Each structure stands twice: as structure tokens, then as C-alpha cells.
Short mmCIF file of C-alpha atoms and ligand atoms in Angstrom, two decimals:
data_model
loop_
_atom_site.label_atom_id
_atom_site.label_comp_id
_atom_site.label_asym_id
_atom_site.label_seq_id
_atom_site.Cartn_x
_atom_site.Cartn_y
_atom_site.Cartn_z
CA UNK A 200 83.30 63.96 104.96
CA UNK A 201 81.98 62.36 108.19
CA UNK A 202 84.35 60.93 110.60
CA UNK A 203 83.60 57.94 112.45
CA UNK A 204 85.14 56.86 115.94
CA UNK A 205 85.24 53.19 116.91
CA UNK A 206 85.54 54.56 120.69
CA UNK A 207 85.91 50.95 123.14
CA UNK A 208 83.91 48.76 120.67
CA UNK A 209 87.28 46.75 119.65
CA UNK A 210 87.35 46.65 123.59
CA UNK A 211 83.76 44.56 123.36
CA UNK A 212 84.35 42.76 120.66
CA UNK A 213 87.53 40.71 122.40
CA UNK A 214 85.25 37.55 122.54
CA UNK A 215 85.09 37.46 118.76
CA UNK A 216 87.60 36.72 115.70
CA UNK A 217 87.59 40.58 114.77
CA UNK A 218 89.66 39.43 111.81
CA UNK A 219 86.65 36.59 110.42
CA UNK A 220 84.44 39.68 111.41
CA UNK A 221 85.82 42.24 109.17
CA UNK A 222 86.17 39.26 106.32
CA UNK A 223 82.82 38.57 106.48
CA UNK A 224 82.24 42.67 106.51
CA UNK A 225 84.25 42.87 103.53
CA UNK A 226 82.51 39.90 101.58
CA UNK A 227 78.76 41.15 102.57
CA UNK A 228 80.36 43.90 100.86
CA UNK A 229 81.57 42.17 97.44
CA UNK A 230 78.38 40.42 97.19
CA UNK A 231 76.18 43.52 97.40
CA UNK A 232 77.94 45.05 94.64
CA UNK A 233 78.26 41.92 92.65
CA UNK A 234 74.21 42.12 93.29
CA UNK A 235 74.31 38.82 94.63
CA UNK A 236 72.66 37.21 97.71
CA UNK A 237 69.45 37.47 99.63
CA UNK A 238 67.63 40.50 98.11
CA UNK A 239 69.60 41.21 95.80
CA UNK A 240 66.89 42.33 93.09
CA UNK A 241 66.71 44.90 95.56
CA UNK A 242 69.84 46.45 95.40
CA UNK A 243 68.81 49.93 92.55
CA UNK A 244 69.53 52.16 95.49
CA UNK A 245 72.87 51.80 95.00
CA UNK A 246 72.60 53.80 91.68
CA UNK A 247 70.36 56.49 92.89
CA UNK A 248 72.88 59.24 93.13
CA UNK A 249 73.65 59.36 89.76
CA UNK A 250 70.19 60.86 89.12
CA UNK A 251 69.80 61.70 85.25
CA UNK A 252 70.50 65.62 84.61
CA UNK A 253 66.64 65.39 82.97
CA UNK A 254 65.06 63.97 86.00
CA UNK A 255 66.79 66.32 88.30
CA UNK A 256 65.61 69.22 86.55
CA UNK A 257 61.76 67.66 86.24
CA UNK A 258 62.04 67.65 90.13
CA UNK A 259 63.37 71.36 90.52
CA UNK A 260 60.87 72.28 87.86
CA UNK A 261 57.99 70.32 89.91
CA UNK A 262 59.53 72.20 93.03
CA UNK A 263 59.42 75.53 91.85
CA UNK A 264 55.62 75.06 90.48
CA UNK A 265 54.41 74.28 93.84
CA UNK A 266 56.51 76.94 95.46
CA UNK A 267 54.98 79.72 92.69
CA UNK A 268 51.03 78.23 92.64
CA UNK A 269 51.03 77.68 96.41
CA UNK A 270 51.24 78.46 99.80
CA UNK A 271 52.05 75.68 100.80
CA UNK A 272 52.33 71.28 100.21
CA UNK A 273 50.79 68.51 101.95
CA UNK A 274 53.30 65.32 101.86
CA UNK A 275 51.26 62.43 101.95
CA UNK A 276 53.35 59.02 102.95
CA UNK A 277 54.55 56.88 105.50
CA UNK A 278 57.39 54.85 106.23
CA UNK A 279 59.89 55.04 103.75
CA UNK A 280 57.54 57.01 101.04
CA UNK A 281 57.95 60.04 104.58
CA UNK A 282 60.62 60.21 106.80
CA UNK A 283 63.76 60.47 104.69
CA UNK A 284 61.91 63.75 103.27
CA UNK A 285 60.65 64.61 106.60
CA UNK A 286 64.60 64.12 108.40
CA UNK A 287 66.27 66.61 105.28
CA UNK A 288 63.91 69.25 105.63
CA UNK A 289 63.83 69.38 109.51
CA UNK A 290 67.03 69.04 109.56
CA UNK A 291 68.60 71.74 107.27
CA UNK A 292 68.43 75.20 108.09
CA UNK A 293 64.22 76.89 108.03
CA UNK A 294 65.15 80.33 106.55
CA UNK A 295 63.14 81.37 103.87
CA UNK A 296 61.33 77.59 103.85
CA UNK A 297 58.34 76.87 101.67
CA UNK A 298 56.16 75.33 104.04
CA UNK A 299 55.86 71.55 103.71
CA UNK A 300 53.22 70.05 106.01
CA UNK A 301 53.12 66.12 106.03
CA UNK A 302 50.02 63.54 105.95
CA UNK A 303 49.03 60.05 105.95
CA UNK A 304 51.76 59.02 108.72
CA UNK A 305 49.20 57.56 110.90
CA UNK A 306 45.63 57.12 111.47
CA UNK A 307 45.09 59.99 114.49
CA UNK A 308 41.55 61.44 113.23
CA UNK A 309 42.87 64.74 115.56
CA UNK A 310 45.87 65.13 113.88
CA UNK A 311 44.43 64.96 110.01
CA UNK A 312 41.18 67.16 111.35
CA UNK A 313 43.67 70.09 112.32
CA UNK A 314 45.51 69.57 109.46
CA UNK A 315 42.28 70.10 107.07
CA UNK A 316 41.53 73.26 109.17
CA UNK A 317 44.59 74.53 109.02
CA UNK A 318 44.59 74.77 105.15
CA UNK A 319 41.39 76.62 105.02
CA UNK A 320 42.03 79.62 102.72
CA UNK A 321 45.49 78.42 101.74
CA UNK A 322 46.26 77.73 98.52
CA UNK A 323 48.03 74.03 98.27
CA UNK A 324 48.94 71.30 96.24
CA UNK A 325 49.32 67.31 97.15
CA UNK A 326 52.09 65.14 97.18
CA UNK A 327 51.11 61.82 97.15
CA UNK A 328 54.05 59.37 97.78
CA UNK A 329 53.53 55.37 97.89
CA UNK A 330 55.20 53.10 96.16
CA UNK A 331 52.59 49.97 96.14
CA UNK A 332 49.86 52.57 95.82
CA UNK A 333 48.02 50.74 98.40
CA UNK A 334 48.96 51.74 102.00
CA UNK A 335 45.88 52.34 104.16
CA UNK A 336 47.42 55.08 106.08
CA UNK A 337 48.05 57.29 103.30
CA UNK A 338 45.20 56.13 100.71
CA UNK A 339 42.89 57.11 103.29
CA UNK A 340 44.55 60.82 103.82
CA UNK A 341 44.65 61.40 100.04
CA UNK A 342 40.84 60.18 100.03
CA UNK A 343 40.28 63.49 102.54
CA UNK A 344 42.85 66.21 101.27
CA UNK A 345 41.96 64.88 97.73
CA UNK A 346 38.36 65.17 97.78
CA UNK A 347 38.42 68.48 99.49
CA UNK A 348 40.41 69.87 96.57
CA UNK A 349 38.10 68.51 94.42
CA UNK A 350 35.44 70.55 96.47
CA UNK A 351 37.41 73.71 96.09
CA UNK A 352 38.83 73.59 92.43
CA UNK A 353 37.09 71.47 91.04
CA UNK A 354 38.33 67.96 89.16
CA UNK A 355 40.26 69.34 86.48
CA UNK A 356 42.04 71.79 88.31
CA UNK A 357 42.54 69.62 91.44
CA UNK A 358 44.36 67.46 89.54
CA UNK A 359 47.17 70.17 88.52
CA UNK A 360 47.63 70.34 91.72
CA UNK A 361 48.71 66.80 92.51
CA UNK A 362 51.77 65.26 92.31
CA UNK A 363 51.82 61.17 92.60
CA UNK A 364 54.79 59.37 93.15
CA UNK A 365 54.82 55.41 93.18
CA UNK A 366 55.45 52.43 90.94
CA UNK A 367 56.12 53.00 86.92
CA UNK A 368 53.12 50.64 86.19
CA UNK A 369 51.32 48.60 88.93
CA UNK A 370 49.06 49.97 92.02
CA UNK A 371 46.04 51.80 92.96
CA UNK A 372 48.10 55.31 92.51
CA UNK A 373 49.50 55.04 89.47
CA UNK A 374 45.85 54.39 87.78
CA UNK A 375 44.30 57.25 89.56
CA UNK A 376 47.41 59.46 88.13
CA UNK A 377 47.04 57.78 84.77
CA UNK A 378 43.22 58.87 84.92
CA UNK A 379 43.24 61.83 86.30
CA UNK A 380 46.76 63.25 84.69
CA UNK A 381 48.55 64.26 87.60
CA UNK A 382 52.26 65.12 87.16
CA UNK A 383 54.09 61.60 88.13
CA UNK A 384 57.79 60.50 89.45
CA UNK A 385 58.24 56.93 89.32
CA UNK A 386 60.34 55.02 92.25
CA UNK A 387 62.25 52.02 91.03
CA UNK A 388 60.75 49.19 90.99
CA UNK A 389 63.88 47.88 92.77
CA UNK A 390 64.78 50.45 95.30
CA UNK A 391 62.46 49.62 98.58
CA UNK A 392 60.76 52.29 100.54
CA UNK A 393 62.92 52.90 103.11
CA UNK A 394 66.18 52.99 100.49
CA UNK A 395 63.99 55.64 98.32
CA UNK A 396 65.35 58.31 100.15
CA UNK A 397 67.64 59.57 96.93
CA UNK A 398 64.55 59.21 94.39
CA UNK A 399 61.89 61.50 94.10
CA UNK A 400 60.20 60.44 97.27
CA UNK A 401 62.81 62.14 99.26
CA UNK A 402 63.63 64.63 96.19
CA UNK A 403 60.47 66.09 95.56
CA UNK A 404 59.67 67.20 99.00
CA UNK A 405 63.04 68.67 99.75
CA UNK A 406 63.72 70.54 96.22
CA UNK A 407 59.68 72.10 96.86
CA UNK A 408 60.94 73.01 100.67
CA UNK A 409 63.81 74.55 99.28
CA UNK A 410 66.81 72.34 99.88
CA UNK A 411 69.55 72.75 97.40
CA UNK A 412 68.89 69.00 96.47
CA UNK A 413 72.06 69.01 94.25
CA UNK A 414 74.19 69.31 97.17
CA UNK A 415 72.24 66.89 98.70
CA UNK A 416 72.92 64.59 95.93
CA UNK A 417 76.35 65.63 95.46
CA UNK A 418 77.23 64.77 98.87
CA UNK A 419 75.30 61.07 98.18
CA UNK A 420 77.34 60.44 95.04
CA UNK A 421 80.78 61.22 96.64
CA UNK A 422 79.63 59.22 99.75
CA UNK A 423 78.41 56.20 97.58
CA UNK A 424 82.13 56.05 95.66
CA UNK A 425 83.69 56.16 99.27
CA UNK A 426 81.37 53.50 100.56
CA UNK A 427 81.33 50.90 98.27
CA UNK A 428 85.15 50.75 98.43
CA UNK A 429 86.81 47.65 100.29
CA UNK A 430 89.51 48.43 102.91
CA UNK A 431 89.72 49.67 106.69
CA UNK A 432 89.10 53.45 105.93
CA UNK A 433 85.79 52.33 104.59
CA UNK A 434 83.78 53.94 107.93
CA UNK A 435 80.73 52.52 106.86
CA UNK A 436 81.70 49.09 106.69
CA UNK A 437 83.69 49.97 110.17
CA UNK A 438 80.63 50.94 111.88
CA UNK A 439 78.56 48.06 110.20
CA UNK A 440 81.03 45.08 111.22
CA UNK A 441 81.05 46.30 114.66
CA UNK A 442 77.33 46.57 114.82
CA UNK A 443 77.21 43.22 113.58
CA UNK A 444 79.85 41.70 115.88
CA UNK A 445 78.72 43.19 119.01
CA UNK A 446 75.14 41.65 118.34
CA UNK A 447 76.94 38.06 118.04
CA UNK A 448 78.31 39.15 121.75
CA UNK A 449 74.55 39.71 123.64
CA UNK A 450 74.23 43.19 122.62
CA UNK A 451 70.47 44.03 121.70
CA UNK A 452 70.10 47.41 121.69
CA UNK A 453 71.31 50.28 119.57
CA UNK A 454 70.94 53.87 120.80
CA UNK A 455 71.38 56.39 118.18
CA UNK A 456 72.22 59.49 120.89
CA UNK A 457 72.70 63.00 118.87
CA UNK A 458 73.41 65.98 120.67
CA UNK A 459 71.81 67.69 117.68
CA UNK A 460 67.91 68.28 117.93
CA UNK A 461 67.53 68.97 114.21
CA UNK A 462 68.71 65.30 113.57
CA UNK A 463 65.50 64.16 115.54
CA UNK A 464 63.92 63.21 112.43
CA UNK A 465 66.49 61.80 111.02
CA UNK A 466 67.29 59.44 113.64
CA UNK A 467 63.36 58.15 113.24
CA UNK A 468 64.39 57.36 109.44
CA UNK A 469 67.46 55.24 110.94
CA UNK A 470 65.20 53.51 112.95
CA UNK A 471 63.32 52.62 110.54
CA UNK A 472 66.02 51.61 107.82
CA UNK A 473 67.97 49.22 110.65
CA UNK A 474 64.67 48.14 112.07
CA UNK A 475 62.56 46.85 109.21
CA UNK A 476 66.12 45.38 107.47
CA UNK A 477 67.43 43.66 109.72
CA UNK A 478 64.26 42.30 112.39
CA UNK A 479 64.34 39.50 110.90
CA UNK A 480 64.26 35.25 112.24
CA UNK A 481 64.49 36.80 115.44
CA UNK A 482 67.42 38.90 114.84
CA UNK A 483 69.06 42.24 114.78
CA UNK A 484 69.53 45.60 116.84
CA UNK A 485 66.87 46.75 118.03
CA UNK A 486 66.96 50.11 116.80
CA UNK A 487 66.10 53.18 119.72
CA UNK A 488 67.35 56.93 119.51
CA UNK A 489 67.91 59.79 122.11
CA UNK A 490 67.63 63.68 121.87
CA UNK A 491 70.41 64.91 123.94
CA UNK A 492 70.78 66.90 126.18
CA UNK A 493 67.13 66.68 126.63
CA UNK A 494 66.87 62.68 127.37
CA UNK A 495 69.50 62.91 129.11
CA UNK A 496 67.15 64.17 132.00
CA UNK A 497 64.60 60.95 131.35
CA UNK A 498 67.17 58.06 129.28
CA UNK A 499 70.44 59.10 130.83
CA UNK A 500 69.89 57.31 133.69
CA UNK A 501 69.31 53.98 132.03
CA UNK A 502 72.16 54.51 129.93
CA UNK A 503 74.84 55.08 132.91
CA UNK A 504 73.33 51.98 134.96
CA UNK A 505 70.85 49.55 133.35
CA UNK A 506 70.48 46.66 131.72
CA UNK A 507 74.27 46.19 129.62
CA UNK A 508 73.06 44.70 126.36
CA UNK A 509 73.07 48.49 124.72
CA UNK A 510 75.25 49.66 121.97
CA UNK A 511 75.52 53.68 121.94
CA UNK A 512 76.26 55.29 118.71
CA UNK A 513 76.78 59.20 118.86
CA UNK A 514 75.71 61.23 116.14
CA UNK A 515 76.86 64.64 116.42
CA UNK A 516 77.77 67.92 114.56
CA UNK A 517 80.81 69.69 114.97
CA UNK A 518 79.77 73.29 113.50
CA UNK A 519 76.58 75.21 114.96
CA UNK A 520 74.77 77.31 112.24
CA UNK A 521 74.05 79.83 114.45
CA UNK A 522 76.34 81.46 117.57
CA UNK A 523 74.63 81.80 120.91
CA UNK A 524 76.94 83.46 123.39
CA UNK A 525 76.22 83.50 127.51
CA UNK A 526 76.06 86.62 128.70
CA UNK A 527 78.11 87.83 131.64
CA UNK A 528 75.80 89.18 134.45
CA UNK A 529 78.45 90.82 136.56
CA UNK A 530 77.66 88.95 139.20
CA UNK A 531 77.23 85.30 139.86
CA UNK A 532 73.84 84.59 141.63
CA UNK A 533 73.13 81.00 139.17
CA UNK A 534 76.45 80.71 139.69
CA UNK A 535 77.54 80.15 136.17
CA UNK A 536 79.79 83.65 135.76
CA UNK A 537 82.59 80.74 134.89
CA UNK A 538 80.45 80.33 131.90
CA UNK A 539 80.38 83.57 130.70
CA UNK A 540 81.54 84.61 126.73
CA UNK A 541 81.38 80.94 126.06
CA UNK A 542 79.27 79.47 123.18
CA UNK A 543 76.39 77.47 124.05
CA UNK A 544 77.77 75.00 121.37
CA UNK A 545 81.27 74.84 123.13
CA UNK A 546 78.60 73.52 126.20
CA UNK A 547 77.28 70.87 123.64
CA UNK A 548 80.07 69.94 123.04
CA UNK A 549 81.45 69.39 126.42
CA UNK A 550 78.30 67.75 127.22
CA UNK A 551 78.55 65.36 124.82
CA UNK A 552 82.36 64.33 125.85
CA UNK A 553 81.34 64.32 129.22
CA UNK A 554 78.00 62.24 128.73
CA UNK A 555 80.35 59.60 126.21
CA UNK A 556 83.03 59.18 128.73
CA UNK A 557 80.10 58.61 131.59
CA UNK A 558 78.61 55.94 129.82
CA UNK A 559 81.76 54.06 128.01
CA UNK A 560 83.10 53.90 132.34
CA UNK A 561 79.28 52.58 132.72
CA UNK A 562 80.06 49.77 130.51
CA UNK A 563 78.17 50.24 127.27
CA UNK A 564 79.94 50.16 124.10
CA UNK A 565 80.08 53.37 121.78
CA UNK A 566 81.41 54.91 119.09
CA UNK A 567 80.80 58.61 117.29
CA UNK A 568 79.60 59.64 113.64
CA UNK A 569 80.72 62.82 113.59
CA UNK A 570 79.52 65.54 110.71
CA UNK A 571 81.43 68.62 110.33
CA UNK A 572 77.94 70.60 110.38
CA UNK A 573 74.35 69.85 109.29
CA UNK A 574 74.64 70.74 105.50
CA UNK A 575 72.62 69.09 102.49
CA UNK A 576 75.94 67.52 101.60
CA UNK A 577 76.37 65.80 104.89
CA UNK A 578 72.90 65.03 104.66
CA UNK A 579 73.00 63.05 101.72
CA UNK A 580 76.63 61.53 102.92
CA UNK A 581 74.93 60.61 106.01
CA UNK A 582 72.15 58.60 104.13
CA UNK A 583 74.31 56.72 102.18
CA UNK A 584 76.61 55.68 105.18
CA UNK A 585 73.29 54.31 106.98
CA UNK A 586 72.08 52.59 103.65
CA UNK A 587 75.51 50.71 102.70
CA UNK A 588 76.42 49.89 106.41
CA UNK A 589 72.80 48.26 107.05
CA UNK A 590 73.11 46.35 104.11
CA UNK A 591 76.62 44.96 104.95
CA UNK A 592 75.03 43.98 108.38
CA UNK A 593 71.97 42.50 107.43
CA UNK A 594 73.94 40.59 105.22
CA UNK A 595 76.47 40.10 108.30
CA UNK A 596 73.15 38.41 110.07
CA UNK A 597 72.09 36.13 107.49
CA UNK A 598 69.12 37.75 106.51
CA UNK A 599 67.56 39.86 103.52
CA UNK A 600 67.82 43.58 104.50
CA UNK A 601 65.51 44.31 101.75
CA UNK A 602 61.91 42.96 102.76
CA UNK A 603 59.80 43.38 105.31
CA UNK A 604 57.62 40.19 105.75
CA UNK A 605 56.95 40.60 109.17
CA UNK A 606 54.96 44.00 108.42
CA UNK A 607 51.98 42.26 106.80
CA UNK A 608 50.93 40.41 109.87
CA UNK A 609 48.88 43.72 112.13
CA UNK A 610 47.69 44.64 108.59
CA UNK A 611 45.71 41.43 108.10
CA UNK A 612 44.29 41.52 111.40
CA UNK A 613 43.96 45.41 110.85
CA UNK A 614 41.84 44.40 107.93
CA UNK A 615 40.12 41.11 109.27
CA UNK A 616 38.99 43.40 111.97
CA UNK A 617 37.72 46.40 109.81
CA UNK A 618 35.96 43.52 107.16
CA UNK A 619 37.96 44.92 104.07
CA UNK A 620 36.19 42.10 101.62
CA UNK A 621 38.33 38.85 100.86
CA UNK A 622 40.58 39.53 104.42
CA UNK A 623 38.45 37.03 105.69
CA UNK A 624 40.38 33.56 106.80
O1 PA5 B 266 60.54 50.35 103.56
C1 PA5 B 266 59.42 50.02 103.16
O2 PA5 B 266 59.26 49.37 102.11
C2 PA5 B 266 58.16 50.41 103.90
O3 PA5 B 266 58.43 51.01 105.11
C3 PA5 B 266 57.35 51.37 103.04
O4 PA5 B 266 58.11 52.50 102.74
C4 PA5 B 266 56.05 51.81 103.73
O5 PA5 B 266 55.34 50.71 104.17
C5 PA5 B 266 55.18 52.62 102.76
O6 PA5 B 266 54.90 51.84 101.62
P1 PA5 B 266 54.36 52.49 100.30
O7 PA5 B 266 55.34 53.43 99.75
O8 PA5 B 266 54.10 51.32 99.39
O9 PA5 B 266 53.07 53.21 100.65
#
């Protein structure tokens, strides 16, 4: 179970009715599960945890293929169809990992040359991810990693080593699969990208890394009973009302600060989920994150003194996987004998009170999700708490959390520019 910590928001929210606040929290609420309101065709996320036994075992079965035919597994997605994967497998812990390498999450001709060197002589399957089966990013990656297994294999045997996952019927994807017969996962046709964390997008990539995806999944399903329930120790309706309310009061900003490096990843699939749901008719958080202690070196400053239109939310772990003691020297020349036998996660942990206090007395609003350690299980709790409490938000806003309109503008340019035929104005 996650805790969450309002810290001073009530504090910042004094210019609002918190009590019409929390009723409209508690109504976005009612009419998400009622599947009614903007986007509400949307809304087969919600069921995702209560993945069929058969599926489940398709994916581990999938997983364990890969893991015995290869080396290792090019990911190919972006967005949604990438970084919930990405966030679980760099956050959990790396011993005994299969190694998952990802593609198609940008257009860097550096970064996907490297890659294709670096799987010279190394045997390794595909994992193509998009849902519309259209996305230039990634269509163009699986055009390169696809055709040079093709090279190597050969057609029929290339295509036992691809794995497509997109739409049941429609798209670009799910014909080549059909023609080719690659093994296939199918994402709901309503459950959006950047919800699709609990289907096989985020599924197949963590079960083939190695994640125990049933406690993953386990921790989801508990986490999606304890969300959806109405009533003040609902945390993710707690944090979602106050994000909601303190935008309504000139906040702008939302800082996602973790004093847990792993969770980089996984603050980048926040940022995405609260970003493309709710910037929208020119409103919402805009979502930012910081990697603590580190930023607090380049960010911290900022944070203590700037501009006061930021919300900070903490994200931290109580429970290091692994102990690191400081040494005693015998003498004290760095002058940090005072620290000696202490763990270096007691330090993080004093940091972080130290670095909340600083900036709460600096003015900025903040509050604290707080896991009792990085396990699958709070993984999956975690991505449920995000999900529910940006959907209660957008709602909160006024607008459809579900679509992402505003996306398709730099790809018709993109495409103007490039002359893809019929882009033309
Ligand atoms: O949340 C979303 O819908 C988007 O971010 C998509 O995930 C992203 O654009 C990738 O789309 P697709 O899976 O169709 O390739």
C-alpha cells in the first residue's frame, strides 16, 4: 500500500471551497465508473487488471520463448506503446535480467545506428508495439531491425521472431502480422496508449525482462478496488482533487521530485499520462520531474526561490534493496566521521525531509507518495493511482483525459514537410 501525504496543500487551497472541490472529486469519480462523460468510450483500462488466466499465461509463454531463442529483445514503441514497459523494467531490481533494449522512441539516426551494431552476432527477436499501427517513429525502426532480420534469417524465420502488438483488426501492423504470421497481442480498442500500461504493451516487455508480472498485476488489481472507491481514504482521489484545486488557484507547474533514481523512467511515463490528458483548451499542469539528489545541484535552486506557480509532489521509497554503509576512516579529514556506520539510505532519507521542509518554507505547495519499497506490486499500485487520479482531474478540468488532439498538429507539418503523398493542403 502506498501512503500519500497532503503536506501544506490544504494550506494553498484556502482560496477555494475545498468542500465543492472534493464533491466535484467525488462525482468525476461516479461518472468514470458509471462510464459516462467526455471520453468515456475510453474508459477499458479500468478492467485491465483482471487479465484473463489464458492471456496471462500466452504472455509468460511469449516471455519465456524470447528469453530461451534469444539473447536478447528489441522493444519497438513510443509514447504509451514504450515507457510504461520501459519505467517497470528500469525500475525493478537488474539481477539476472534478460536484456531488453528499446527502439523507435525517436528519430536520432545515431542512436538506431548503434543500436543495429550493437546486435551484430546476437541472437534477437522484435517487439513491435503500436496500437494504430501507423506511428512514423516506430514504423520506420521496424522497417530497419525488420529488414535486417530478414537479411539474417531469412522471411520465414524472421517472422518467428516477431512479436506485434496493436489493434485486434485495423492498421498497418496488424496486416503485416496477419501476412507474415507473427505471434500477436491485441490492445483494446478502448484502452489509449498511455493507459495500456496493464495490457500486453507493458506485459510483454516486462514478463520477457523477467518481472514477476503477476505481482505486478496483483498489486494493480488490489490498487484498482482501493481506487475506484468513494470516500476521504481514497489517496488517489486526495492527490487528484488537490492537483485540480491548486491549478484553479495559479498553480502551473507540477514537479514530480523522487529521491529514487530507478523511478526516473517512471516519472517520464507520468509525464506523459498527465501531460497528453489533461493539455487540453489551454489547460492543465504542466507536467516536469526531478532526479534527486542529483537536480538538486541544477533544479533545487529554482525550487527554493523562483517563480511560485509550482506544485511539488514527492515520490519516494521507504525501503532500499540494497544496504550501503559509510565507512569509518578513523579520522575525520572530509569531515564526515559524524557520518560514519550510517546507511547511505538513512542520508536519502534525511535529504529528502530536509529538501521538503526547504521548499514548503519557500512557498511551494507539496505533498509525498510514499512506497514502502520499489517492488512489482508497488509498481503496478503506483500505475493505477496515476491512471484513476488523472482521470478524476481531467474530468475536474472539464476536459477529455482520453485524446490527444493536439498531437496531430507537428505530424502534419512533419509530413507536409517530408511530402508523404495526400499531406498536401
Ligand atoms: O497515449 C497515446 O495514445 C499516445 O501517446 C500513443 O501511445 C503514442 O502516440 C503511440 O501510438 P501508437 O501506439 O499508435 O503507435
Amino acid at each position: 500500500v502506498i501512503r500519500f501525504d497532503r503536506g501544506n496543500t490544504d494550506a494553498h487551497l484556502k482560496g477555494s471551497d475545498q468542500r465543492a472541490l472534493f464533491d466535484r472529486g467525488a462525482e468525476a469519480l461516479e461518472a468514470i465508473l458509471a462510464r459516462r462523460g467526455p471520453g468515456s468510450e475510453m474508459l477499458g483500462w479500468l478492467d485491465l487488471p483482471n487479465i484473463p488466466e489464458g492471456e496471462l499465461r500466452r504472455i509468460e509463454d511469449a516471455a519465456k520463448r524470447i528469453q530461451d531463442e534469444n539473447d536478447c529483445l528489441v522493444v519497438i514503441g513510443i509514447g504509451g506503446s514504450y515507457l510504461g514497459a520501459r519505467s517497470a523494467i528500469e525500475a525493478l531490481p537488474a539481477e539476472a535480467r534478460f536484456p531488453v533494449i528499446f527502439a523507435g522512441h525517436n528519430l536520432s539516426s545515431d542512436y538506431h545506428a548503434r543500436l543495429v551494431e550493437s546486435l551484430e552476432g546476437r541472437r534477437y527477436s522484435l517487439c513491435v508495439i503500436s496500437k494504430s499501427g501507423t506511428t512514423t517513429e516506430p514504423a520506420i525502426a521496424f522497417r530497419i531491425l525488420g529488414a535486417r532480420l530478414v537479411e539474417s534469417l531469412g522471411r520465414s524465420e524472421a517472422s518467428k521472431h516477431i512479436v506485434a502488438i496493436t489493434d485486434p483488426k485495423e492498421g498497418a501492423l496488424r496486416r503485416a502480422a496477419e501476412r507474415d504470421g507473427y505471434l500477436t497481442f491485441y490492445i483494446p480498442p478502448d484502452v489509449g496508449g498511455r493507459f495500456s500500461v496493464l495490457s500486453p504493451v507493458g506485459l510483454v516487455p516486462c514478463a520477457a525482462a523477467g518481472i514477476p508480472v503477476r505481482e505486478l498485476i496483483q498489486g494493480a488489481a488490489e490498487a484498482m478496488d482501493r481506487y475506484t472507491r468513494s470516500g476521504p481514504e481514497n489517496n488517489a482521489m486526495q492527490y487528484a482533487v488537490r492537483r485540480a484545486g491548486l491549478f484553479g488557484q495559479g498553480i502551473a507547474i507540477e514537479v514530480l521530485s523522487t529521491f529514487n533514481p530507478e523511478l526516473g523512467t517512471l516519472c517520464e511515463w507520468w509525464k506523459q499520462l498527465t501531460g497528453e490528458s489533461e493539455g487540453k483548451g489551454g489547460k492543465g499542469l504542466f507536467p516536469a520531474s526531478a532526479l534527486m539528489t542529483t537536480d538538486l545541484h541544477s533544479l533545487g535552486q529554482y525550487l527554493q526561490q523562483g517563480a511560485r506557480d509550482i506544485l511539488e509532489t514527492f515520490l519516494v521509497a521507504d525501503e532500499p534493496r540494497r544496504t550501503v554503509t559509510i565507512p569509518g576512516t578513523g579520522d575525520d579529514q572530509d569531515g564526515l566521521e559524524y557520518l560514519a556506520g550510517r546507511t547511505m539510505s538513512d542520508i536519502n532519507g534525511k535529504a529528502f525531509e530536509g529538501t521538503r521542509s526547504a521548499h514548503e518554507a519557500g512557498g511551494l505547495p507539496v505533498m509525498t507518495i510514499e512506497l514502502p519499497a520499489v517492488t512489482p506490486a508497488a509498481i503496478g499500485t503506483l500505475f493505477v493511482f496515476f491512471e484513476i487520479a488523472v482521470a478524476v482531474s481531467g474530468h475536474m478540468l472539464g476536459i477529455n483525459p482520453f485524446d490527444q488532439p493536439g498531437v496531430e498538429e507537428y505530424k502534419r507539418r512533419m509530413f507536409e514537410l517530408l511530402g508523404k503523398p495526400g499531406s498536401e493542403r
